[in-house]
Coordinates of C-alpha atoms and ligand atoms in Angstrom, one line a residue:
M11 CA 0.0 0.0 0.0
T12 CA 1.3 3.5 -1.0
I13 CA 0.0 6.8 -0.3
R14 CA 0.0 9.1 -3.3
N15 CA -0.3 12.9 -3.7
I16 CA -2.5 13.4 -6.8
A17 CA -2.2 16.9 -8.3
T18 CA -5.6 18.6 -8.9
Q19 CA -7.0 22.0 -9.6
P20 CA -9.8 23.8 -8.0
I21 CA -13.4 22.9 -9.4
P22 CA -15.8 25.9 -9.3
G23 CA -19.1 25.8 -7.4
Q24 CA -18.3 23.4 -4.5
K25 CA -20.1 25.6 -2.1
P26 CA -22.0 23.8 0.5
G27 CA -25.8 24.8 0.7
T28 CA -28.5 24.5 3.3
S29 CA -27.1 21.0 4.2
G30 CA -23.7 20.1 2.6
L31 CA -22.7 20.0 -1.0
R32 CA -25.4 18.5 -3.2
K33 CA -25.1 18.1 -6.9
K34 CA -26.1 15.7 -9.7
V35 CA -24.4 12.3 -9.5
T36 CA -22.9 13.1 -12.8
A37 CA -21.2 16.2 -11.4
F38 CA -19.9 14.1 -8.5
M39 CA -18.5 11.4 -10.8
Q40 CA -16.2 13.8 -12.7
P41 CA -12.6 13.1 -12.1
G42 CA -11.3 14.6 -8.8
Y43 CA -14.8 16.1 -7.9
L44 CA -15.4 14.0 -4.7
E45 CA -11.7 13.9 -4.0
N46 CA -11.3 17.8 -4.1
F47 CA -14.2 18.3 -1.7
V48 CA -13.1 15.5 0.7
Q49 CA -9.4 16.7 0.8
S50 CA -10.8 20.3 1.5
I51 CA -12.8 19.0 4.3
F52 CA -9.7 17.3 5.8
D53 CA -7.5 20.3 5.1
S54 CA -9.9 22.5 7.2
L55 CA -9.9 20.1 10.3
E56 CA -7.5 20.8 13.2
G57 CA -6.2 17.8 15.2
S58 CA -7.7 15.0 13.2
A59 CA -4.5 13.0 13.2
G60 CA -5.2 9.5 14.9
Q61 CA -8.8 10.3 15.4
T62 CA -11.9 8.4 14.6
L63 CA -14.4 9.3 11.8
V64 CA -17.9 7.8 11.3
L65 CA -18.7 7.2 7.6
G66 CA -21.7 6.1 5.8
G67 CA -24.6 7.0 3.5
D68 CA -28.3 6.6 2.4
G69 CA -27.3 3.9 -0.1
R70 CA -28.2 6.0 -3.1
F71 CA -26.3 5.4 -6.4
Y72 CA -22.5 6.2 -6.0
N73 CA -22.7 5.7 -2.3
R74 CA -20.4 2.5 -2.2
A75 CA -17.8 3.9 -4.6
A76 CA -17.7 7.2 -2.7
V77 CA -17.3 5.2 0.6
Q78 CA -14.2 3.3 -0.9
T79 CA -12.6 6.7 -2.0
I80 CA -13.2 8.5 1.4
L81 CA -11.8 5.4 3.4
K82 CA -8.5 5.5 1.3
M83 CA -8.3 9.3 1.6
A84 CA -9.0 9.2 5.3
A85 CA -6.1 6.7 5.7
A86 CA -3.7 8.8 3.7
N87 CA -4.7 11.9 5.7
G88 CA -3.9 10.3 9.0
F89 CA -7.0 9.3 10.7
G90 CA -6.6 6.5 13.3
K91 CA -10.0 4.7 12.8
V92 CA -13.1 4.8 10.6
L93 CA -16.4 3.4 11.7
V94 CA -18.4 2.6 8.6
G95 CA -21.8 1.1 8.6
R96 CA -22.2 -2.3 6.8
G97 CA -22.8 -1.9 3.2
G98 CA -21.5 1.6 3.5
L99 CA -25.0 2.5 5.0
F100 CA -26.0 4.7 7.8
S101 CA -29.0 6.9 8.2
T102 CA -28.2 10.6 9.1
P103 CA -29.6 10.4 12.5
A104 CA -27.7 7.1 13.1
I105 CA -24.3 8.8 12.2
S106 CA -25.1 11.6 14.6
C107 CA -25.8 9.0 17.3
V108 CA -22.7 7.0 16.7
I109 CA -20.6 10.0 16.6
R110 CA -21.8 11.1 20.1
K111 CA -21.8 7.6 21.5
T112 CA -18.3 6.8 20.5
G113 CA -16.8 10.3 21.0
A114 CA -15.6 10.3 17.5
F115 CA -13.9 13.3 16.1
G116 CA -16.7 13.8 13.4
G117 CA -18.4 12.1 10.5
I118 CA -19.1 12.2 6.9
V119 CA -22.6 11.8 5.6
L120 CA -23.3 10.7 2.0
S121 CA -26.7 11.8 1.2
A122 CA -28.6 14.2 -0.9
S123 CA -31.5 13.7 1.6
H124 CA -34.9 14.0 0.0
N125 CA -33.5 14.7 -3.4
P126 CA -34.2 11.9 -6.0
G127 CA -31.4 9.1 -6.3
G128 CA -30.2 6.9 -9.2
A129 CA -27.7 7.5 -11.9
D130 CA -29.5 10.6 -13.1
G131 CA -30.3 11.8 -9.6
D132 CA -28.5 13.6 -6.9
F133 CA -25.6 13.0 -4.6
G134 CA -24.4 14.9 -1.6
I135 CA -21.8 15.0 1.1
K136 CA -21.8 16.6 4.5
Y137 CA -19.3 17.0 7.3
N138 CA -20.6 16.6 10.9
I139 CA -18.7 17.8 13.9
A140 CA -18.1 16.1 17.2
N141 CA -21.4 17.1 18.7
G142 CA -22.8 14.9 16.0
G143 CA -24.3 17.7 14.2
P144 CA -23.8 19.4 10.8
A145 CA -20.7 21.6 10.6
P146 CA -21.6 25.2 11.3
E147 CA -21.1 27.8 8.7
K148 CA -17.6 28.9 9.8
V149 CA -16.5 25.3 9.1
T150 CA -18.4 25.0 5.8
D151 CA -17.1 28.4 4.7
A152 CA -13.5 27.2 5.5
I153 CA -14.1 24.0 3.4
Y154 CA -15.5 26.1 0.5
T155 CA -12.4 28.5 0.7
R156 CA -10.1 25.5 0.6
T157 CA -11.9 24.2 -2.7
G158 CA -10.7 27.4 -4.4
T159 CA -7.1 26.7 -3.7
I160 CA -6.5 23.2 -3.5
T161 CA -3.6 21.8 -5.5
A162 CA -3.4 18.1 -4.5
Y163 CA -5.2 15.4 -2.7
R164 CA -3.9 12.3 -0.7
I165 CA -5.2 8.8 -1.3
S166 CA -4.0 5.4 -0.6
D167 CA -3.8 2.9 -3.3
A168 CA -4.9 0.0 -1.1
P169 CA -7.6 -2.4 -2.3
D170 CA -11.3 -1.9 -1.5
V171 CA -12.5 -2.9 1.7
D172 CA -15.4 -5.6 2.0
L173 CA -18.1 -3.4 3.2
D174 CA -20.4 -6.4 3.8
A175 CA -17.9 -8.2 6.1
P176 CA -18.5 -6.8 9.7
G177 CA -15.3 -6.6 11.8
T178 CA -11.9 -5.0 11.4
H179 CA -10.0 -4.1 8.3
T180 CA -6.8 -2.1 7.9
I181 CA -5.8 0.5 5.2
E182 CA -2.2 1.9 5.8
N183 CA -2.1 2.6 9.6
M184 CA -5.8 3.2 9.9
T185 CA -8.4 0.6 11.2
V186 CA -11.7 0.4 9.4
E187 CA -14.4 -1.1 11.5
V188 CA -17.5 -2.2 9.5
V189 CA -20.3 -1.8 12.1
D190 CA -24.2 -2.7 12.3
P191 CA -25.7 0.6 11.4
V192 CA -28.9 0.0 13.5
A193 CA -27.8 -1.2 16.8
D194 CA -26.6 1.9 18.6
Y195 CA -29.6 4.0 17.3
A196 CA -32.1 1.3 18.2
E197 CA -30.6 1.3 21.8
L198 CA -31.0 4.9 22.1
M199 CA -34.6 4.9 20.9
Q200 CA -35.5 2.2 23.6
R201 CA -34.3 4.6 26.2
L202 CA -36.2 7.6 25.1
F203 CA -39.6 6.0 24.5
D204 CA -42.0 3.6 26.3
F205 CA -41.4 0.5 24.3
D206 CA -43.5 -1.6 26.6
A207 CA -46.5 0.7 26.1
I208 CA -46.0 0.8 22.3
R209 CA -45.5 -3.1 22.3
A210 CA -48.9 -3.4 24.2
L211 CA -50.7 -1.1 21.7
F212 CA -49.6 -3.3 18.7
A213 CA -50.6 -6.3 20.8
R214 CA -54.1 -4.9 21.0
G215 CA -54.3 -4.9 17.2
F216 CA -53.4 -1.3 16.5
T217 CA -52.4 -1.1 12.9
M218 CA -49.7 1.1 11.1
R219 CA -48.1 1.7 7.7
F220 CA -44.6 2.9 7.6
D221 CA -43.5 3.9 4.1
A222 CA -39.5 4.0 3.9
M223 CA -39.7 4.9 0.2
S224 CA -37.1 2.4 -0.6
A225 CA -34.6 4.6 1.3
I226 CA -32.4 4.0 4.3
G227 CA -35.2 4.5 6.8
G228 CA -36.3 0.8 6.0
P229 CA -33.8 -1.3 7.9
Y230 CA -34.3 1.0 11.0
A231 CA -37.9 0.9 11.0
K232 CA -38.1 -2.9 10.4
A233 CA -35.7 -3.6 13.2
I234 CA -37.5 -1.3 15.6
I235 CA -41.2 -1.4 14.7
E236 CA -41.5 -4.8 13.5
G237 CA -38.7 -6.4 15.4
M238 CA -38.6 -4.7 18.9
L239 CA -42.1 -3.4 18.9
G240 CA -43.9 -6.4 17.7
A241 CA -45.8 -4.9 14.8
P242 CA -46.9 -7.5 12.2
A243 CA -44.4 -8.2 9.4
G244 CA -45.4 -6.0 6.4
T245 CA -46.1 -2.9 8.6
V246 CA -43.0 -1.4 7.0
V247 CA -43.4 -1.0 3.1
N248 CA -40.7 -0.1 0.7
G249 CA -38.3 -1.2 3.3
E250 CA -35.3 -2.2 1.2
P251 CA -32.9 0.6 0.5
L252 CA -32.4 0.9 -3.4
E253 CA -29.8 3.0 -5.4
D254 CA -32.6 4.7 -7.1
F255 CA -35.1 4.5 -4.1
G256 CA -37.3 2.4 -6.6
G257 CA -38.2 5.4 -8.4
H258 CA -39.7 7.1 -5.4
H259 CA -39.0 10.7 -4.8
P260 CA -38.1 10.2 -1.1
D261 CA -39.5 13.5 0.2
P262 CA -42.2 12.4 2.6
N263 CA -45.0 14.9 2.0
P264 CA -48.6 14.3 0.8
V265 CA -47.5 14.9 -2.9
N266 CA -44.6 12.5 -3.1
A267 CA -46.0 10.0 -0.6
A268 CA -49.2 9.9 -2.3
D269 CA -49.4 6.1 -2.1
L270 CA -49.3 6.2 1.6
I271 CA -51.9 8.9 1.7
G272 CA -54.2 6.8 -0.5
C273 CA -53.8 3.8 1.9
M274 CA -54.8 6.0 4.8
S275 CA -58.2 6.6 3.5
G276 CA -61.2 4.3 3.7
A277 CA -62.6 1.5 6.0
A278 CA -59.5 -0.6 5.6
A279 CA -57.1 2.2 6.6
P280 CA -54.6 1.5 9.3
D281 CA -54.7 3.6 12.6
F282 CA -51.4 5.4 11.9
G283 CA -49.2 6.1 8.9
A284 CA -45.8 7.7 8.6
A285 CA -43.0 8.0 6.1
S286 CA -39.4 8.8 6.2
D287 CA -37.1 10.4 3.4
G288 CA -33.9 9.4 1.6
D289 CA -31.6 9.6 4.6
A290 CA -34.4 9.0 7.3
D291 CA -34.1 12.3 9.0
R292 CA -37.4 13.7 7.7
N293 CA -40.9 12.4 8.7
M294 CA -44.5 12.7 7.7
I295 CA -47.2 11.7 10.2
V296 CA -50.6 10.6 8.9
G297 CA -53.9 9.6 10.7
R298 CA -57.0 8.2 9.1
D299 CA -57.9 10.6 6.4
F300 CA -55.9 13.2 8.2
C301 CA -52.3 14.6 7.4
V302 CA -50.4 16.2 10.3
A303 CA -48.8 19.4 9.2
P304 CA -45.0 19.3 10.2
S305 CA -45.3 22.5 12.1
D306 CA -48.3 21.2 14.1
S307 CA -46.5 17.9 14.7
L308 CA -43.6 19.8 16.5
A309 CA -46.3 21.7 18.5
V310 CA -48.1 18.6 19.5
L311 CA -45.0 16.6 20.4
A312 CA -43.9 19.8 22.5
A313 CA -47.2 19.8 24.3
N314 CA -47.2 16.1 25.1
A315 CA -43.5 15.6 25.7
T316 CA -43.7 14.5 29.2
L317 CA -45.6 11.4 28.1
A318 CA -42.4 10.0 26.7
P319 CA -39.8 8.8 29.4
G320 CA -36.9 10.6 27.8
Y321 CA -38.8 14.0 28.2
R322 CA -40.5 13.2 31.4
D323 CA -38.7 16.2 33.1
G324 CA -40.1 18.7 30.6
L325 CA -38.3 20.8 28.0
A326 CA -35.8 23.5 28.5
G327 CA -37.0 25.3 25.3
I328 CA -38.2 24.8 21.8
A329 CA -36.4 25.9 18.6
R330 CA -38.0 26.2 15.1
S331 CA -36.7 27.6 11.7
M332 CA -38.1 31.0 10.8
P333 CA -40.4 29.8 8.1
T334 CA -41.9 27.1 10.4
S335 CA -45.3 28.1 11.8
T336 CA -45.6 29.8 15.1
A337 CA -47.8 26.9 16.6
A338 CA -44.9 25.8 18.6
D339 CA -44.5 29.3 20.0
R340 CA -47.9 29.1 21.4
V341 CA -47.0 25.8 23.3
A342 CA -43.9 27.3 24.5
A343 CA -45.7 30.4 26.0
G344 CA -48.1 27.9 27.6
L345 CA -45.2 26.0 29.2
G346 CA -43.4 29.3 30.2
I347 CA -40.4 28.4 28.2
R348 CA -38.5 30.1 25.3
C349 CA -39.1 29.4 21.6
Y350 CA -36.0 30.3 19.4
E351 CA -36.4 31.2 15.7
T352 CA -33.3 30.1 13.7
P353 CA -32.6 30.4 10.0
T354 CA -33.4 27.3 7.8
G355 CA -30.8 24.5 8.2
W356 CA -30.6 22.1 11.1
K357 CA -27.0 23.3 11.7
F358 CA -28.4 26.3 13.4
F359 CA -29.9 24.3 16.2
G360 CA -26.6 22.7 17.2
N361 CA -25.6 25.6 19.7
L362 CA -29.0 25.8 21.3
L363 CA -29.1 22.0 21.9
D364 CA -25.4 22.0 23.1
A365 CA -26.1 24.8 25.6
G366 CA -29.3 23.3 27.0
M367 CA -31.3 26.1 25.9
A368 CA -33.7 24.0 23.6
T369 CA -34.9 20.4 23.9
L370 CA -37.0 19.9 20.9
C371 CA -36.7 21.4 17.4
G372 CA -38.7 21.4 14.2
E373 CA -39.0 22.7 10.8
E374 CA -41.9 23.0 8.2
S375 CA -39.8 20.9 5.8
Y376 CA -40.9 17.6 7.6
G377 CA -38.1 17.7 10.2
T378 CA -38.4 17.1 13.9
G379 CA -35.8 16.2 16.5
S380 CA -34.3 16.9 20.0
N381 CA -31.2 17.0 22.0
H382 CA -30.9 13.1 21.8
I383 CA -28.7 13.6 18.8
R384 CA -27.8 16.7 16.6
E385 CA -29.7 15.8 13.4
K386 CA -33.4 15.8 12.7
D387 CA -34.8 12.3 13.2
G388 CA -37.6 10.7 11.2
L389 CA -38.0 7.5 13.0
W390 CA -37.6 9.2 16.4
A391 CA -40.7 11.4 15.5
V392 CA -42.7 8.4 14.6
L393 CA -41.8 6.6 17.7
F394 CA -42.6 9.7 19.8
W395 CA -46.1 9.9 18.2
L396 CA -46.6 6.1 18.8
N397 CA -45.7 6.8 22.4
I398 CA -48.4 9.5 22.6
L399 CA -51.0 7.3 20.8
A400 CA -50.2 4.5 23.2
A401 CA -50.3 6.8 26.4
T402 CA -53.5 8.5 25.4
G403 CA -55.4 5.8 23.5
K404 CA -56.8 8.6 21.2
P405 CA -56.5 8.6 17.4
V406 CA -54.1 11.0 15.6
E407 CA -56.9 13.3 14.4
A408 CA -58.4 13.6 17.9
I409 CA -55.0 14.5 19.4
V410 CA -54.5 17.3 16.7
R411 CA -58.0 18.6 17.0
E412 CA -57.8 18.9 20.7
H413 CA -54.4 20.7 20.4
W414 CA -56.1 23.3 18.1
A415 CA -58.9 23.7 20.5
R416 CA -56.7 24.5 23.1
F417 CA -53.9 26.6 21.4
G418 CA -55.8 27.6 18.2
R419 CA -54.9 26.6 14.7
N420 CA -52.1 27.9 12.4
Y421 CA -53.2 27.2 8.9
Y422 CA -50.0 26.7 7.1
S423 CA -48.9 25.8 3.6
R424 CA -45.7 25.9 1.5
H425 CA -45.9 26.5 -2.3
D426 CA -42.7 25.5 -4.2
Y427 CA -41.8 26.8 -7.7
E428 CA -39.1 24.4 -8.7
A429 CA -36.3 24.7 -11.2
I430 CA -37.1 28.2 -12.2
D431 CA -34.5 30.5 -13.8
S432 CA -31.8 31.5 -11.4
A433 CA -31.5 35.0 -12.6
A434 CA -35.2 35.5 -12.5
A435 CA -35.4 34.0 -8.9
D436 CA -32.7 36.4 -7.8
A437 CA -34.4 39.4 -9.4
L438 CA -37.7 38.4 -7.5
V439 CA -35.9 38.5 -4.3
T440 CA -34.2 41.8 -5.0
H441 CA -37.7 43.2 -6.0
L442 CA -39.1 42.0 -2.7
R443 CA -36.2 43.4 -0.6
A444 CA -36.6 46.8 -2.4
Q445 CA -40.3 47.0 -1.1
L446 CA -39.4 46.2 2.5
P447 CA -39.2 49.8 3.9
S448 CA -42.5 50.7 2.6
L449 CA -44.7 47.7 3.5
P450 CA -45.3 48.3 7.3
G451 CA -48.5 50.1 7.8
Q452 CA -49.8 49.2 4.4
R453 CA -53.0 47.2 3.8
L454 CA -52.7 44.5 1.3
D455 CA -56.4 43.4 0.7
D456 CA -57.6 42.2 4.1
Y457 CA -54.2 42.1 5.8
M458 CA -52.5 45.0 7.5
V459 CA -48.8 44.8 7.4
E460 CA -47.1 45.0 10.8
T461 CA -43.4 44.3 10.0
A462 CA -41.4 43.4 6.9
D463 CA -37.7 42.4 6.9
D464 CA -35.1 40.1 5.5
F465 CA -34.6 37.7 8.4
S466 CA -31.2 37.9 10.1
Y467 CA -30.0 35.7 13.1
T468 CA -27.5 36.4 15.9
D469 CA -26.6 33.1 17.5
P470 CA -27.4 33.6 21.2
V471 CA -24.6 31.3 22.2
D472 CA -21.5 32.3 20.0
G473 CA -22.9 35.5 18.8
S474 CA -22.2 34.4 15.0
E475 CA -24.5 36.3 12.5
S476 CA -26.4 35.1 9.5
Q477 CA -28.0 37.6 7.1
K478 CA -30.6 37.5 4.3
Q479 CA -32.3 34.3 5.6
G480 CA -35.5 35.0 4.1
V481 CA -38.0 37.9 3.4
R482 CA -40.8 37.9 5.7
I483 CA -44.0 39.9 5.8
V484 CA -45.9 39.8 9.0
F485 CA -49.5 40.9 9.4
A486 CA -51.6 41.7 12.2
E487 CA -53.2 38.7 14.1
G488 CA -50.5 36.2 13.3
S489 CA -50.5 35.8 9.6
R490 CA -47.2 35.7 7.7
I491 CA -45.9 35.3 4.3
V492 CA -42.2 34.2 4.0
F493 CA -40.2 33.9 0.7
R494 CA -36.9 32.2 0.3
L495 CA -34.7 30.5 -2.2
S496 CA -33.9 26.8 -1.4
G497 CA -30.5 25.9 -0.6
T498 CA -30.7 22.2 -1.4
G499 CA -31.8 22.1 -5.1
T500 CA -29.5 21.1 -7.8
E501 CA -31.4 22.6 -10.9
G502 CA -31.9 26.2 -11.6
A503 CA -33.5 27.9 -8.4
T504 CA -36.5 26.9 -6.2
L505 CA -38.6 29.7 -4.7
R506 CA -40.4 28.6 -1.5
V507 CA -43.4 30.7 -0.5
Y508 CA -44.5 30.0 3.2
L509 CA -48.1 31.0 4.1
E510 CA -49.4 31.1 7.7
R511 CA -52.7 32.2 9.1
Y512 CA -53.7 32.0 12.7
E513 CA -57.3 30.9 13.8
A514 CA -58.2 30.9 17.5
D515 CA -62.0 30.1 17.0
S516 CA -62.3 26.3 17.0
S517 CA -65.7 26.7 15.0
K518 CA -63.4 27.7 12.1
H519 CA -60.8 24.9 12.3
D520 CA -62.4 22.9 9.6
I521 CA -61.7 25.0 6.4
S522 CA -59.5 23.4 3.8
T523 CA -56.0 24.9 4.1
Q524 CA -55.7 26.2 0.8
T525 CA -59.1 28.0 1.1
A526 CA -58.1 29.3 4.5
L527 CA -55.0 30.6 3.0
A528 CA -56.5 31.8 -0.3
G529 CA -56.3 35.5 0.5
L530 CA -52.7 35.3 1.5
I531 CA -51.8 33.3 -1.5
A532 CA -53.1 36.2 -3.7
V533 CA -51.2 38.8 -1.7
A534 CA -47.9 36.7 -2.0
G535 CA -48.4 36.3 -5.7
R536 CA -48.9 40.2 -6.2
V537 CA -46.3 41.4 -3.9
A538 CA -43.6 39.1 -5.4
D539 CA -44.9 39.2 -9.0
I540 CA -44.5 35.6 -9.1
A541 CA -46.3 34.7 -12.3
V542 CA -44.5 37.3 -14.4
R543 CA -41.1 36.8 -12.9
T544 CA -41.1 32.9 -12.9
G545 CA -43.3 32.3 -15.9
R546 CA -45.3 30.1 -13.8
N547 CA -49.1 30.3 -13.1
A548 CA -49.0 27.7 -10.3
P549 CA -46.6 26.2 -7.8
T550 CA -44.8 22.9 -8.7
V551 CA -45.5 21.4 -5.3
V552 CA -48.0 22.4 -2.6
T553 CA -47.6 21.0 0.8
Ligands
G16_26 C1 -32.1 20.5 4.9 C2 -31.9 21.3 6.0 C3 -33.3 21.8 6.6 C4 -34.0 22.4 5.6 C5 -34.1 21.6 4.4 C6 -34.7 22.4 3.2 O1 -32.8 19.3 5.1 O2 -31.2 20.6 7.1 O3 -33.0 22.6 7.7 O4 -35.2 22.8 6.2 O5 -32.8 21.3 3.9 O6 -33.8 23.5 2.8 P1 -34.0 24.4 1.6 O7 -35.4 25.1 1.9 O8 -33.0 25.4 1.6 O9 -34.2 23.6 0.4 P2 -32.4 17.9 4.3 O10 -33.4 17.0 4.9 O11 -32.5 18.2 3.0 O12 -31.0 17.6 4.8

């Protein structure tokens, strides 16, 4: 085995977005593309010599090849040990769990999350730090800077490791341990939730359908829900991770998980439905004929947290991303705790969790999690719901309706305009920003503008600042419109329009969401001049 220095040149555009570097698989497979980025990660780390790295991905196309390359580069860059999931697999939450449990130096997650897989799909890579969470902006900025000056990368010419053979292997002076990707995570879940009560619930005939969308959530859901909790075989569907996710778009929302939504309707519908995404950090919760909005799910979990053993002592605080509805804020106010509002990107929750300021976190983009790890966690949210269902004996819909009756309902929807022209998207945002000073005090149809700004955030723990995190127009009585451009897409730009209206009166909690928001949708279209600037008369996806 020899370590080789391979000359290379900077490749433009290797800038991490909302969550790591995401590009088309074809971009990643260009000579040196992955290697440049990985070397830039390693060059940006201090004190990694002899340390342990955790490595794995969601099993999408190119996962195995990328794992082999990264193992050889880690050995050439002086790491002491790499813990890699069997088959090169790890869900994102499980990597976070294993980094924390083993005291590893950090981890590399190979995933483009909810983006489609396969040879024509997307690939992604993300570095996680020692707390188990995504690297903060100062680290990702340093990595990006390095990609612009790189001249060589280091790699061993050792043969490939047998990723399907659990146990210890060696590359140069580095140990490679192929581990069970599920075990540590399953053990953690067992400590947080009342597995006896959930087992008893299934034993009483409670039925569930968990759609893993042919992604990495399958092995975890099968081991825990069918294995440890005794749900009948077949409860987990699409449970085998496939390189192209079996053609699924593994983004668990009512549009992409239409099959699950269909199964949750009618007399034969199971009591409870759930889905997770490509890397198993997102979740969707469904009752019979009833979808739970992610922002509501966060609020319900927070309001019922003490039913789960891991949260029996209550919550220190709640955190949500800025575009997420303010339903959680109302629960926090009721509990007398703080609700923090952060920019979009799970990495912004890390400091609040580390400092013990927040216990639960959540986002409108089907992400929920807590201080048990430093990533959002799809199966965790599903188990939390199961724990609540077991403890209360009530159906999903009743739990949400009772929540609305107590706290009011935040009608909420996100409209995405995908793959629009990037220049047009930038111009739309510029047009919005130009209006900000004149909007407060204006009446837009039925809505009086209270404040309008481009969200900026000062991290209360380390004082770091993040500017231009989304244009928000806040109206009287708790209605909001937020506009931002996605940081995870790989084609053109995606405009996200987030719409929210608060309704305290429980006799008005039965309106369909799009009808309840129709007035705000019209205002958003006009203020941002969406149809003219994007050339689209309707959003691509409405969730
Ligand atoms: C990532 C981030 C989330 C964010 C989501 C969508 O999730 O961790 O915080 O909400 O992307 O971001 P954007 O609106 O910029 O596309 P994931 O599941 O894709 O890793």
